[in-house]
Each structure stands twice: as structure tokens, then as C-alpha cells.
PDB file of C-alpha atoms in Angstrom:
ATOM      1  CA  CYS A 136      -2.540   4.706  10.177  1.00 47.00           C
ATOM      2  CA  ILE A 137      -2.309   7.429  12.142  1.00 50.00           C
ATOM      3  CA  ILE A 138       1.206   8.199  14.166  1.00 53.00           C
ATOM      4  CA  SER A 139       0.512   9.472  17.321  1.00 52.00           C
ATOM      5  CA  LYS A 140       2.403   9.625  21.098  1.00 47.00           C
ATOM      6  CA  GLN A 141       0.171   6.448  22.429  1.00 43.00           C
ATOM      7  CA  GLY A 142       0.135   4.286  19.328  1.00 43.00           C
ATOM      8  CA  ILE A 143      -1.459   3.995  16.080  1.00 43.00           C
ATOM      9  CA  GLU A 144      -4.630   3.475  15.263  1.00 45.00           C
ATOM     10  CA  SER A 145      -6.326   2.217  11.487  1.00 48.00           C
ATOM     11  CA  PHE A 146      -9.359   4.256   9.492  1.00 46.00           C
ATOM     12  CA  PRO A 147     -10.745   2.312   6.918  1.00 47.00           C
ATOM     13  CA  ALA A 148      -9.831   2.304   3.658  1.00 51.00           C
ATOM     14  CA  LEU A 149     -11.770   5.528   1.799  1.00 49.00           C
ATOM     15  CA  ASP A 150     -14.910   3.554   0.093  1.00 47.00           C
ATOM     16  CA  LEU A 151     -14.426   5.177  -3.415  1.00 47.00           C
ATOM     17  CA  LEU A 152     -17.723   6.098  -4.614  1.00 45.00           C
ATOM     18  CA  VAL A 153     -19.202   3.453  -6.234  1.00 44.00           C
ATOM     19  CA  PRO A 154     -22.415   4.209  -7.015  1.00 43.00           C
ATOM     20  CA  VAL A 155     -21.630   6.969  -8.795  1.00 48.00           C
ATOM     21  CA  LEU A 156     -19.027   5.447 -11.533  1.00 50.00           C
ATOM     22  CA  PRO A 157     -19.932   4.148 -14.495  1.00 54.00           C
ATOM     23  CA  LEU A 158     -20.501   0.919 -15.331  1.00 53.00           C
ATOM     24  CA  GLN A 159     -16.605  -0.381 -15.363  1.00 57.00           C
ATOM     25  CA  LEU A 160     -15.337   1.119 -12.791  1.00 57.00           C
ATOM     26  CA  SER A 161     -17.362   0.227 -10.531  1.00 80.00           C
ATOM     27  CA  ASN A 162     -15.677  -3.522 -11.703  1.00 86.00           C
ATOM     28  CA  THR A 163     -12.051  -1.842 -11.227  1.00 87.00           C
ATOM     29  CA  ALA A 164     -13.416  -1.077  -7.652  1.00 88.00           C
ATOM     30  CA  ILE A 165     -14.674  -4.932  -7.114  1.00 91.00           C
ATOM     31  CA  LEU A 166     -10.713  -5.334  -7.823  1.00 94.00           C
ATOM     32  CA  HIS A 167      -9.106  -2.540  -6.030  1.00 94.00           C
ATOM     33  CA  GLN A 168     -12.007  -3.851  -2.716  1.00 94.00           C
ATOM     34  CA  ILE A 169     -10.811  -7.673  -2.876  1.00 95.00           C
ATOM     35  CA  ARG A 170      -6.612  -6.488  -3.876  1.00 97.00           C
ATOM     36  CA  ARG A 171      -7.599  -3.743  -0.444  1.00 96.00           C
ATOM     37  CA  ASP A 172      -9.214  -7.664   0.888  1.00 95.00           C
ATOM     38  CA  GLN A 173      -6.448  -9.024   0.385  1.00 97.00           C
ATOM     39  CA  VAL A 174      -3.628  -7.353   2.185  1.00 96.00           C
ATOM     40  CA  THR A 175      -5.940  -6.630   5.472  1.00 94.00           C
ATOM     41  CA  ASP A 176      -6.081 -10.303   5.564  1.00 94.00           C
ATOM     42  CA  THR A 177      -2.234 -11.640   5.398  1.00 95.00           C
ATOM     43  CA  CYS A 178      -2.060  -8.250   8.291  1.00 92.00           C
ATOM     44  CA  ARG A 179      -3.618 -10.246  10.710  1.00 90.00           C
ATOM     45  CA  ALA A 180      -3.195 -13.523   9.272  1.00 91.00           C
ATOM     46  CA  ASN A 181       0.815 -12.829   9.963  1.00 88.00           C
ATOM     47  CA  SER A 182       0.108 -10.455  12.398  1.00 81.00           C
ATOM     48  CA  VAL A 183       4.016 -10.628  14.152  1.00 60.00           C
ATOM     49  CA  SER A 184       6.483 -10.496  11.607  1.00 64.00           C
ATOM     50  CA  SER A 185       4.194  -7.794   9.473  1.00 57.00           C
ATOM     51  CA  ARG A 186       3.055  -5.098  12.681  1.00 57.00           C
ATOM     52  CA  LYS A 187       6.871  -6.045  14.948  1.00 60.00           C
ATOM     53  CA  ARG A 188       6.943  -2.264  15.636  1.00 59.00           C
ATOM     54  CA  ARG A 189       3.281  -1.144  16.525  1.00 65.00           C
ATOM     55  CA  VAL A 190       4.376   2.871  16.524  1.00 77.00           C
ATOM     56  CA  LEU A 191       5.350   4.082  12.825  1.00 86.00           C
ATOM     57  CA  THR A 192       7.563   7.195  12.979  1.00 87.00           C
ATOM     58  CA  PRO A 193       7.666   9.605  10.380  1.00 88.00           C
ATOM     59  CA  ASN A 194      11.163   8.582   9.333  1.00 87.00           C
ATOM     60  CA  ASP A 195       9.066   5.047   8.139  1.00 92.00           C
ATOM     61  CA  LEU A 196       6.884   8.004   5.328  1.00 96.00           C
ATOM     62  CA  LYS A 197       9.712   9.043   4.105  1.00 96.00           C
ATOM     63  CA  HIS A 198       8.400   7.136   0.330  1.00 97.00           C
ATOM     64  CA  LEU A 199       4.880   8.880   0.255  1.00 98.00           C
ATOM     65  CA  VAL A 200       4.429  11.354  -1.833  1.00 98.00           C
ATOM     66  CA  VAL A 201       1.795  14.432  -0.470  1.00 98.00           C
ATOM     67  CA  ASP A 202      -0.383  16.575  -3.094  1.00 98.00           C
ATOM     68  CA  GLU A 203      -1.525  18.445  -1.540  1.00 97.00           C
ATOM     69  CA  ASP A 204      -3.848  20.409  -4.178  1.00 96.00           C
ATOM     70  CA  HIS A 205      -5.744  16.886  -5.307  1.00 96.00           C
ATOM     71  CA  GLU A 206      -5.413  15.843  -2.004  1.00 97.00           C
ATOM     72  CA  MET A 207      -3.705  12.547  -2.593  1.00 97.00           C
ATOM     73  CA  ILE A 208      -0.469  10.010  -1.353  1.00 98.00           C
ATOM     74  CA  TYR A 209       1.619   8.587  -3.163  1.00 98.00           C
ATOM     75  CA  CYS A 210       3.905   5.754  -1.984  1.00 98.00           C
ATOM     76  CA  TYR A 211       6.902   4.498  -4.125  1.00 98.00           C
ATOM     77  CA  VAL A 212       7.930   1.220  -5.087  1.00 98.00           C
ATOM     78  CA  PRO A 213      11.199   1.833  -6.490  1.00 97.00           C
ATOM     79  CA  LYS A 214      11.477  -1.022 -10.352  1.00 96.00           C
ATOM     80  CA  VAL A 215       7.557  -0.069 -10.101  1.00 97.00           C
ATOM     81  CA  ALA A 216       7.279   2.182 -12.569  1.00 95.00           C
ATOM     82  CA  CYS A 217       8.445   4.672  -9.989  1.00 96.00           C
ATOM     83  CA  THR A 218       9.713   7.401 -12.688  1.00 95.00           C
ATOM     84  CA  ASN A 219       6.100   7.551 -14.337  1.00 96.00           C
ATOM     85  CA  TRP A 220       4.187   8.195 -11.891  1.00 97.00           C
ATOM     86  CA  LYS A 221       6.765  11.090  -9.597  1.00 97.00           C
ATOM     87  CA  ARG A 222       6.464  12.985 -12.510  1.00 97.00           C
ATOM     88  CA  VAL A 223       3.211  12.209 -12.375  1.00 97.00           C
ATOM     89  CA  MET A 224       3.283  13.467  -9.214  1.00 98.00           C
ATOM     90  CA  MET A 225       5.623  16.698 -10.555  1.00 97.00           C
ATOM     91  CA  VAL A 226       2.537  17.121 -12.744  1.00 97.00           C
ATOM     92  CA  LEU A 227      -0.014  17.725 -10.953  1.00 97.00           C
ATOM     93  CA  THR A 228       2.125  19.241  -8.122  1.00 96.00           C
ATOM     94  CA  GLY A 229       4.303  22.091 -10.070  1.00 93.00           C
ATOM     95  CA  ARG A 230       1.092  24.048 -10.274  1.00 88.00           C
ATOM     96  CA  GLY A 231       1.012  24.697 -14.411  1.00 88.00           C
ATOM     97  CA  LYS A 232       5.277  24.038 -14.314  1.00 92.00           C
ATOM     98  CA  TYR A 233       4.666  21.273 -16.319  1.00 92.00           C
ATOM     99  CA  SER A 234       2.402  19.592 -17.992  1.00 92.00           C
ATOM    100  CA  ASP A 235       3.936  16.669 -20.624  1.00 94.00           C
ATOM    101  CA  PRO A 236       5.813  14.001 -17.207  1.00 95.00           C
ATOM    102  CA  MET A 237       7.923  12.607 -20.060  1.00 93.00           C
ATOM    103  CA  GLU A 238       9.687  15.702 -20.697  1.00 94.00           C
ATOM    104  CA  ILE A 239      10.047  15.745 -16.850  1.00 95.00           C
ATOM    105  CA  PRO A 240      13.827  14.017 -17.451  1.00 94.00           C
ATOM    106  CA  ALA A 241      14.484  10.942 -15.467  1.00 92.00           C
ATOM    107  CA  ASN A 242      16.841  12.360 -12.985  1.00 93.00           C
ATOM    108  CA  GLU A 243      14.734  15.111 -12.146  1.00 95.00           C
ATOM    109  CA  ALA A 244      12.050  12.955 -10.217  1.00 95.00           C
ATOM    110  CA  HIS A 245      14.380  11.057  -8.750  1.00 94.00           C
ATOM    111  CA  VAL A 246      15.505  14.770  -6.900  1.00 95.00           C
ATOM    112  CA  SER A 247      13.909  14.702  -3.039  1.00 92.00           C
ATOM    113  CA  SER A 248      13.861  18.578  -3.204  1.00 94.00           C
ATOM    114  CA  ASN A 249      11.192  18.398  -5.971  1.00 95.00           C
ATOM    115  CA  LEU A 250       7.823  16.469  -4.203  1.00 97.00           C
ATOM    116  CA  LYS A 251       6.710  16.616  -0.927  1.00 97.00           C
ATOM    117  CA  THR A 252       7.111  13.372   1.553  1.00 97.00           C
ATOM    118  CA  LEU A 253       4.545  12.792   4.317  1.00 96.00           C
ATOM    119  CA  ASN A 254       7.105  13.447   6.413  1.00 95.00           C
ATOM    120  CA  GLN A 255       8.626  16.531   6.207  1.00 96.00           C
ATOM    121  CA  TYR A 256       4.748  16.848   8.049  1.00 95.00           C
ATOM    122  CA  SER A 257       4.108  17.651  11.814  1.00 93.00           C
ATOM    123  CA  ILE A 258       2.475  14.204  14.297  1.00 91.00           C
ATOM    124  CA  PRO A 259      -1.038  15.744  12.998  1.00 92.00           C
ATOM    125  CA  GLU A 260      -0.112  17.488   9.900  1.00 94.00           C
ATOM    126  CA  ILE A 261       0.599  13.649   9.097  1.00 94.00           C
ATOM    127  CA  ASN A 262      -2.589  12.675  11.117  1.00 93.00           C
ATOM    128  CA  HIS A 263      -4.431  14.860   8.722  1.00 94.00           C
ATOM    129  CA  ARG A 264      -3.601  13.711   5.551  1.00 95.00           C
ATOM    130  CA  LEU A 265      -3.404   9.698   6.930  1.00 95.00           C
ATOM    131  CA  LYS A 266      -7.337  10.269   7.664  1.00 94.00           C
ATOM    132  CA  ASN A 267      -8.509  11.403   4.798  1.00 96.00           C
ATOM    133  CA  TYR A 268      -6.702  11.506   1.765  1.00 97.00           C
ATOM    134  CA  MET A 269      -6.236   9.509  -1.405  1.00 97.00           C
ATOM    135  CA  LYS A 270      -3.791   6.495  -0.617  1.00 98.00           C
ATOM    136  CA  PHE A 271      -1.795   4.477  -3.292  1.00 98.00           C
ATOM    137  CA  LEU A 272       0.676   2.351  -3.952  1.00 98.00           C
ATOM    138  CA  PHE A 273       2.010   0.145  -7.146  1.00 98.00           C
ATOM    139  CA  VAL A 274       3.338  -3.909  -6.316  1.00 98.00           C
ATOM    140  CA  ARG A 275       5.287  -5.908  -8.771  1.00 97.00           C
ATOM    141  CA  GLU A 276       5.446  -8.787  -8.911  1.00 97.00           C
ATOM    142  CA  PRO A 277       8.214 -10.032  -5.939  1.00 98.00           C
ATOM    143  CA  PHE A 278      11.631 -11.696  -7.686  1.00 98.00           C
ATOM    144  CA  GLU A 279      10.457 -10.359 -10.733  1.00 97.00           C
ATOM    145  CA  ARG A 280      11.116  -6.876  -9.746  1.00 97.00           C
ATOM    146  CA  LEU A 281      14.405  -7.804  -7.670  1.00 98.00           C
ATOM    147  CA  VAL A 282      15.835  -9.716 -10.548  1.00 97.00           C
ATOM    148  CA  SER A 283      14.780  -5.734 -12.349  1.00 96.00           C
ATOM    149  CA  ALA A 284      17.146  -3.519  -9.212  1.00 97.00           C
ATOM    150  CA  TYR A 285      19.769  -5.890  -9.941  1.00 97.00           C
ATOM    151  CA  ARG A 286      19.935  -6.342 -13.353  1.00 96.00           C
ATOM    152  CA  ASN A 287      20.227  -2.097 -13.114  1.00 95.00           C
ATOM    153  CA  LYS A 288      22.147  -1.632 -10.395  1.00 96.00           C
ATOM    154  CA  PHE A 289      25.268  -4.266 -11.335  1.00 96.00           C
ATOM    155  CA  THR A 290      25.458  -5.446 -15.132  1.00 94.00           C
ATOM    156  CA  GLN A 291      24.908  -1.530 -16.035  1.00 92.00           C
ATOM    157  CA  LYS A 292      28.776  -0.391 -16.412  1.00 90.00           C
ATOM    158  CA  TYR A 293      27.408   4.221 -15.104  1.00 91.00           C
ATOM    159  CA  ASN A 294      26.044   2.815 -11.379  1.00 91.00           C
ATOM    160  CA  THR A 295      29.464   3.286 -10.129  1.00 94.00           C
ATOM    161  CA  SER A 296      27.663   4.264  -6.610  1.00 93.00           C
ATOM    162  CA  PHE A 297      25.835   1.128  -5.801  1.00 95.00           C
ATOM    163  CA  HIS A 298      29.051  -1.199  -7.468  1.00 97.00           C
ATOM    164  CA  LYS A 299      31.165   1.055  -4.637  1.00 96.00           C
ATOM    165  CA  ARG A 300      28.588   0.829  -1.495  1.00 95.00           C
ATOM    166  CA  TYR A 301      27.348  -2.908  -2.342  1.00 96.00           C
ATOM    167  CA  GLY A 302      29.301  -4.861  -4.842  1.00 97.00           C
ATOM    168  CA  THR A 303      32.445  -4.274  -3.433  1.00 97.00           C
ATOM    169  CA  LYS A 304      30.694  -5.298   0.176  1.00 95.00           C
ATOM    170  CA  ILE A 305      29.080  -8.505  -1.821  1.00 97.00           C
ATOM    171  CA  VAL A 306      31.644  -9.618  -3.733  1.00 97.00           C
ATOM    172  CA  ARG A 307      33.868  -9.035  -0.636  1.00 95.00           C
ATOM    173  CA  ARG A 308      31.563 -11.266   2.222  1.00 95.00           C
ATOM    174  CA  GLN A 309      30.497 -13.867  -0.898  1.00 95.00           C
ATOM    175  CA  ARG A 310      33.504 -14.538  -3.534  1.00 95.00           C
ATOM    176  CA  LYS A 311      36.201 -16.718  -2.644  1.00 94.00           C
ATOM    177  CA  ASN A 312      39.660 -15.741  -3.714  1.00 93.00           C
ATOM    178  CA  ALA A 313      38.036 -13.053  -5.308  1.00 94.00           C
ATOM    179  CA  THR A 314      40.401 -10.502  -7.605  1.00 95.00           C
ATOM    180  CA  GLN A 315      42.220  -7.001  -6.097  1.00 96.00           C
ATOM    181  CA  GLU A 316      40.199  -4.946  -8.790  1.00 95.00           C
ATOM    182  CA  ALA A 317      36.643  -7.355  -7.554  1.00 94.00           C
ATOM    183  CA  LEU A 318      37.114  -6.610  -4.380  1.00 95.00           C
ATOM    184  CA  ARG A 319      38.400  -2.257  -5.242  1.00 96.00           C
ATOM    185  CA  LYS A 320      35.642  -1.745  -8.631  1.00 95.00           C
ATOM    186  CA  GLY A 321      32.899  -4.347  -7.381  1.00 95.00           C
ATOM    187  CA  ASP A 322      31.182  -4.178 -10.584  1.00 94.00           C
ATOM    188  CA  ASP A 323      31.037  -8.228 -11.633  1.00 95.00           C
ATOM    189  CA  VAL A 324      27.811 -10.134  -8.809  1.00 97.00           C
ATOM    190  CA  LYS A 325      26.806 -12.085 -10.266  1.00 97.00           C
ATOM    191  CA  PHE A 326      23.013 -12.470  -9.494  1.00 98.00           C
ATOM    192  CA  GLU A 327      24.253 -16.129  -6.914  1.00 98.00           C
ATOM    193  CA  GLU A 328      26.164 -13.640  -5.289  1.00 98.00           C
ATOM    194  CA  PHE A 329      23.486 -11.085  -5.164  1.00 98.00           C
ATOM    195  CA  VAL A 330      21.051 -13.358  -3.389  1.00 98.00           C
ATOM    196  CA  ALA A 331      23.194 -15.032  -1.108  1.00 97.00           C
ATOM    197  CA  TYR A 332      24.259 -10.955   0.349  1.00 97.00           C
ATOM    198  CA  LEU A 333      20.299 -10.728   0.471  1.00 98.00           C
ATOM    199  CA  ILE A 334      19.323 -14.602   3.290  1.00 97.00           C
ATOM    200  CA  ASP A 335      22.070 -13.741   4.797  1.00 96.00           C
ATOM    201  CA  PRO A 336      21.748 -13.219   8.913  1.00 92.00           C
ATOM    202  CA  HIS A 337      24.306 -10.785   8.809  1.00 91.00           C
ATOM    203  CA  THR A 338      23.390  -7.969   6.392  1.00 93.00           C
ATOM    204  CA  GLN A 339      19.351  -7.852   7.878  1.00 83.00           C
ATOM    205  CA  ARG A 340      20.783  -6.538  10.913  1.00 88.00           C
ATOM    206  CA  GLU A 341      24.232  -4.725   9.115  1.00 88.00           C
ATOM    207  CA  GLU A 342      21.676  -2.341   7.968  1.00 83.00           C
ATOM    208  CA  PRO A 343      17.883  -2.141   6.201  1.00 87.00           C
ATOM    209  CA  PHE A 344      17.438  -3.286   2.818  1.00 94.00           C
ATOM    210  CA  ASN A 345      18.315  -0.761   0.260  1.00 96.00           C
ATOM    211  CA  GLU A 346      14.900   0.760  -1.512  1.00 97.00           C
ATOM    212  CA  HIS A 347      15.120  -1.155  -4.671  1.00 97.00           C
ATOM    213  CA  TRP A 348      15.514  -3.795  -3.614  1.00 98.00           C
ATOM    214  CA  GLN A 349      13.050  -3.380   0.323  1.00 97.00           C
ATOM    215  CA  THR A 350       9.704  -6.030   0.526  1.00 97.00           C
ATOM    216  CA  VAL A 351       7.769  -3.096  -0.184  1.00 97.00           C
ATOM    217  CA  TYR A 352       4.889  -4.050   3.277  1.00 93.00           C
ATOM    218  CA  SER A 353       9.007  -2.527   4.317  1.00 94.00           C
ATOM    219  CA  LEU A 354       8.852   0.832   2.372  1.00 96.00           C
ATOM    220  CA  CYS A 355       4.795   1.816   2.637  1.00 97.00           C
ATOM    221  CA  HIS A 356       3.861  -0.077   5.861  1.00 95.00           C
ATOM    222  CA  PRO A 357       0.530  -1.770   4.380  1.00 95.00           C
ATOM    223  CA  CYS A 358      -0.024  -3.368   7.875  1.00 92.00           C
ATOM    224  CA  HIS A 359      -0.467  -0.213   9.443  1.00 92.00           C
ATOM    225  CA  ILE A 360      -2.141   2.129   6.267  1.00 94.00           C
ATOM    226  CA  HIS A 361      -4.741   1.763   4.372  1.00 94.00           C
ATOM    227  CA  TYR A 362      -4.118   2.222   0.894  1.00 97.00           C
ATOM    228  CA  ASP A 363      -7.833   3.056  -1.064  1.00 96.00           C
ATOM    229  CA  LEU A 364      -5.413   1.764  -4.472  1.00 97.00           C
ATOM    230  CA  ILE A 365      -3.645  -0.875  -5.090  1.00 98.00           C
ATOM    231  CA  GLY A 366      -2.412  -0.405  -8.853  1.00 97.00           C
ATOM    232  CA  LYS A 367      -0.137  -3.674 -10.642  1.00 97.00           C
ATOM    233  CA  TYR A 368       2.662  -3.234 -12.133  1.00 96.00           C
ATOM    234  CA  GLU A 369       0.695  -5.914 -14.832  1.00 94.00           C
ATOM    235  CA  THR A 370      -1.802  -3.743 -15.354  1.00 94.00           C
ATOM    236  CA  LEU A 371       0.085  -0.190 -15.249  1.00 95.00           C
ATOM    237  CA  GLU A 372      -1.634   1.789 -17.513  1.00 94.00           C
ATOM    238  CA  GLU A 373      -5.228   1.013 -16.637  1.00 93.00           C
ATOM    239  CA  ASP A 374      -4.882   1.051 -13.463  1.00 95.00           C
ATOM    240  CA  SER A 375      -2.381   4.237 -13.216  1.00 97.00           C
ATOM    241  CA  ASN A 376      -5.626   5.850 -15.299  1.00 95.00           C
ATOM    242  CA  TYR A 377      -7.948   4.848 -13.006  1.00 95.00           C
ATOM    243  CA  ILE A 378      -6.600   7.126  -9.986  1.00 96.00           C
ATOM    244  CA  LEU A 379      -6.124   9.618 -11.811  1.00 97.00           C
ATOM    245  CA  GLN A 380      -9.608   9.263 -13.230  1.00 94.00           C
ATOM    246  CA  LEU A 381     -10.453   9.042  -9.827  1.00 94.00           C
ATOM    247  CA  ALA A 382      -8.489  11.782  -8.615  1.00 95.00           C
ATOM    248  CA  GLY A 383     -10.270  14.062 -11.430  1.00 95.00           C
ATOM    249  CA  VAL A 384      -7.142  14.467 -13.688  1.00 95.00           C
ATOM    250  CA  GLY A 385      -7.841  11.822 -15.627  1.00 93.00           C
ATOM    251  CA  ASN A 386      -9.462  14.034 -18.392  1.00 93.00           C
ATOM    252  CA  TYR A 387      -6.302  16.063 -19.441  1.00 92.00           C
ATOM    253  CA  LEU A 388      -3.457  14.281 -17.090  1.00 95.00           C
ATOM    254  CA  LYS A 389      -3.097  10.220 -18.551  1.00 94.00           C
ATOM    255  CA  PHE A 390      -0.372   7.844 -18.007  1.00 95.00           C
ATOM    256  CA  PRO A 391       2.592   7.952 -19.693  1.00 91.00           C
ATOM    257  CA  THR A 392       3.129   5.149 -22.477  1.00 83.00           C
ATOM    258  CA  TYR A 393       5.976   4.309 -24.014  1.00 71.00           C
ATOM    259  CA  ALA A 394       6.969   0.104 -25.135  1.00 65.00           C
ATOM    260  CA  LYS A 395      10.854  -0.902 -23.009  1.00 67.00           C
ATOM    261  CA  SER A 396      12.932  -3.610 -24.591  1.00 70.00           C
ATOM    262  CA  THR A 397      15.291  -3.891 -21.816  1.00 77.00           C
ATOM    263  CA  ARG A 398      12.453  -4.541 -19.437  1.00 83.00           C
ATOM    264  CA  THR A 399      12.433  -7.456 -17.274  1.00 85.00           C
ATOM    265  CA  THR A 400      10.161 -10.274 -17.986  1.00 87.00           C
ATOM    266  CA  ASP A 401       8.694 -13.137 -16.254  1.00 89.00           C
ATOM    267  CA  GLU A 402      10.854 -15.856 -18.393  1.00 92.00           C
ATOM    268  CA  MET A 403      14.290 -13.236 -17.602  1.00 94.00           C
ATOM    269  CA  THR A 404      13.542 -13.627 -13.217  1.00 96.00           C
ATOM    270  CA  THR A 405      13.248 -17.766 -14.805  1.00 95.00           C
ATOM    271  CA  GLU A 406      16.247 -18.329 -16.365  1.00 96.00           C
ATOM    272  CA  PHE A 407      18.226 -15.962 -13.769  1.00 97.00           C
ATOM    273  CA  PHE A 408      17.362 -18.630 -10.844  1.00 97.00           C
ATOM    274  CA  GLN A 409      18.565 -20.783 -12.823  1.00 95.00           C
ATOM    275  CA  ASN A 410      22.024 -21.623 -11.116  1.00 93.00           C
ATOM    276  CA  ILE A 411      20.757 -21.043  -7.541  1.00 97.00           C
ATOM    277  CA  SER A 412      19.721 -23.477  -5.211  1.00 96.00           C
ATOM    278  CA  SER A 413      16.889 -24.936  -3.905  1.00 96.00           C
ATOM    279  CA  LEU A 414      17.974 -23.956  -0.505  1.00 97.00           C
ATOM    280  CA  HIS A 415      19.012 -20.326  -1.615  1.00 97.00           C
ATOM    281  CA  GLN A 416      15.328 -19.832  -3.155  1.00 97.00           C
ATOM    282  CA  THR A 417      13.639 -20.908  -0.154  1.00 97.00           C
ATOM    283  CA  GLN A 418      15.995 -18.127   1.285  1.00 97.00           C
ATOM    284  CA  LEU A 419      15.002 -15.736  -0.798  1.00 98.00           C
ATOM    285  CA  TYR A 420      10.676 -16.371  -0.879  1.00 98.00           C
ATOM    286  CA  GLU A 421      10.796 -15.981   3.244  1.00 96.00           C
ATOM    287  CA  VAL A 422      12.605 -12.835   2.555  1.00 96.00           C
ATOM    288  CA  TYR A 423       9.408 -11.404   0.183  1.00 97.00           C
ATOM    289  CA  LYS A 424       6.878 -14.030   1.544  1.00 97.00           C
ATOM    290  CA  LEU A 425       4.730 -11.560   2.897  1.00 96.00           C
ATOM    291  CA  ASP A 426       5.125  -9.315  -0.279  1.00 98.00           C
ATOM    292  CA  PHE A 427       3.289 -12.741  -2.577  1.00 98.00           C
ATOM    293  CA  LEU A 428       0.630 -13.064   0.009  1.00 97.00           C
ATOM    294  CA  MET A 429      -0.397  -9.468   0.756  1.00 97.00           C
ATOM    295  CA  PHE A 430      -0.163  -9.361  -3.261  1.00 98.00           C
ATOM    296  CA  ASN A 431      -2.177 -11.663  -4.249  1.00 97.00           C
ATOM    297  CA  TYR A 432       1.283 -13.391  -6.013  1.00 98.00           C
ATOM    298  CA  SER A 433       1.859 -16.970  -6.679  1.00 96.00           C
ATOM    299  CA  VAL A 434       4.909 -18.706  -5.445  1.00 96.00           C
ATOM    300  CA  PRO A 435       6.798 -18.471  -9.414  1.00 95.00           C
ATOM    301  CA  SER A 436       6.747 -22.037 -10.944  1.00 94.00           C
ATOM    302  CA  TYR A 437      10.349 -22.097 -11.776  1.00 94.00           C
ATOM    303  CA  LEU A 438      11.201 -22.290  -7.652  1.00 94.00           C
ATOM    304  CA  LYS A 439      12.394 -25.367  -6.098  1.00 92.00           C
ATOM    305  CA  LEU A 440      10.951 -25.330  -2.801  1.00 88.00           C
ATOM    306  CA  GLU A 441      12.800 -27.142   0.421  1.00 81.00           C
TER     307      GLU A 441
END
């Protein structure tokens, strides 16, 4: 999809050379085609809500990381292995400065000047890259991603900037008889209060969601930008290495793997939703519904929707 003064043109996702790949990879290519079709169908079926704004502005493209050398664009989604993918992109764009992604400190991967994003280009340059580069993103079950964001941002003591910016606001708005300390620190937000904040119409009007809990369709605009590859957190390694293979770097660069015991799981997510009323569950599902449909995640069995 293209930015122009007149509006948007759409380009199909690139046809990723299925015939010349080994059989196993062509099966993977078919899988990615199915995922692309699912996005297209969902965008079409929900055209009113998914295409509210018909034209993207450069500001909408700040999550799209560009690798000029390998002609790739990666839309990063927080809480979906984005630290490791940013590390990989730093290896790919670093012209030999880095060779092992895991040697790059996590905080360095998030320094914006270390990677170039699509909004830094002129409109003709943006259009050229959207039309010709291989574009990909990674997605995750929406409520698992949401619980992961909550755990990371609101239960870790070191995240004081989040507590100050969002925690104090959530406590003030959602907690009756909050103590002065809670109002000042905002470091003990309950998951129920976080959910109430997300579904509050006031929140939606006041400012865009923070990127850690913003929907994927709002961060990456998959109804306007036709992604060639949609990787999933659930098949992170296979999908990531397939992308690196297509980029021609698979023989010397593998996606970093490590077992994280703190990872948010489906069971954990189920527990967090135990105390959420069915009304709030229903309202929250509506907020993330397009992500569920677009990326083919079924309604979680633990939900009690009204």
C-alpha cells in the first residue's frame, strides 16, 4: 500500500518464488499464503473498522524497520520477540559491525537511532520500498500478548516510568479510595484495573494506546500494507529462519533461541482472566477482535463472553 497525495494504491504481496524452493519450504510458503489470505479476507469483511483512515501518513510508519542491503521491511510489535528481531536487524544493517545478535544488549536494540524506520524517507522513497521490498511482521495471541505487557510493565519494580505515566492514571481513574502513595507511585496496578482502563472510552479518546498494548492492525496497518510474510510467536523459530533464508542470509545467521522461564503462557493468561467480569471480557475482546480474526486466533476457551 502506498502513500500519495491522492490516496492509497494497493500492491499485492510479492510472490515469493515458491517453485524454486525445496519442498519443505514450499509448504511453508503455502502456509504464509494462507495467512496473507486470512488478513485480506478480514480486512475486506471489516472494511469500515479496519480502513477508517484511507491514507497513511509517514507518522504511521514508525514501526517499520528498513534493511536497505537485503531489501526487507520488518514491522515490530512489542511483546512478540521484537527485541530479538531488532537485534537481528542490527546485524543485517550493521555492515559487519555486529555478527551475533545476542551480543547486542537488549536496551541497545531499542535505541531508535540504531535502526532506520520507513517514516524517515521521502514519500517517493517510501512508496518504492513498500512496493519492492519484502515486508514481514510477527503476531501473537492477543490476550497472551496483553498479559505479557501487563506483567512486564506493571509488576516489575524497575519500570518506574510506566508506573508514573500510566500506573498513576489507571489508579486515579479505576480505584476507589486509592491511597496517596498509590496515586503518587502507580506501581501496584491490578490486572482488572488495567483492563478497565483499556476499555474505558475516555482512554480511547484521550490518546493512542501505548505500543505495548496497541493492536497489531493499528501498529502495522495490515489492511493498507500487504505483508509478504506473517510470522507467529507460536512458531517463532521456524518462521524467523524461513524469513532469513528468503533474505539470503540463512546460511550464516540464525534466529536466536533461548528458553525463557518467565514467558507468559496460555495457562498464565487464563489465570489472569479469572477475575475479569464477563462484561469486561466482552468489551476487551471487541477492542482486540480484529487482531483475533486477522491472524486466525480463536476466541479463548476461558472467556465468558456476553
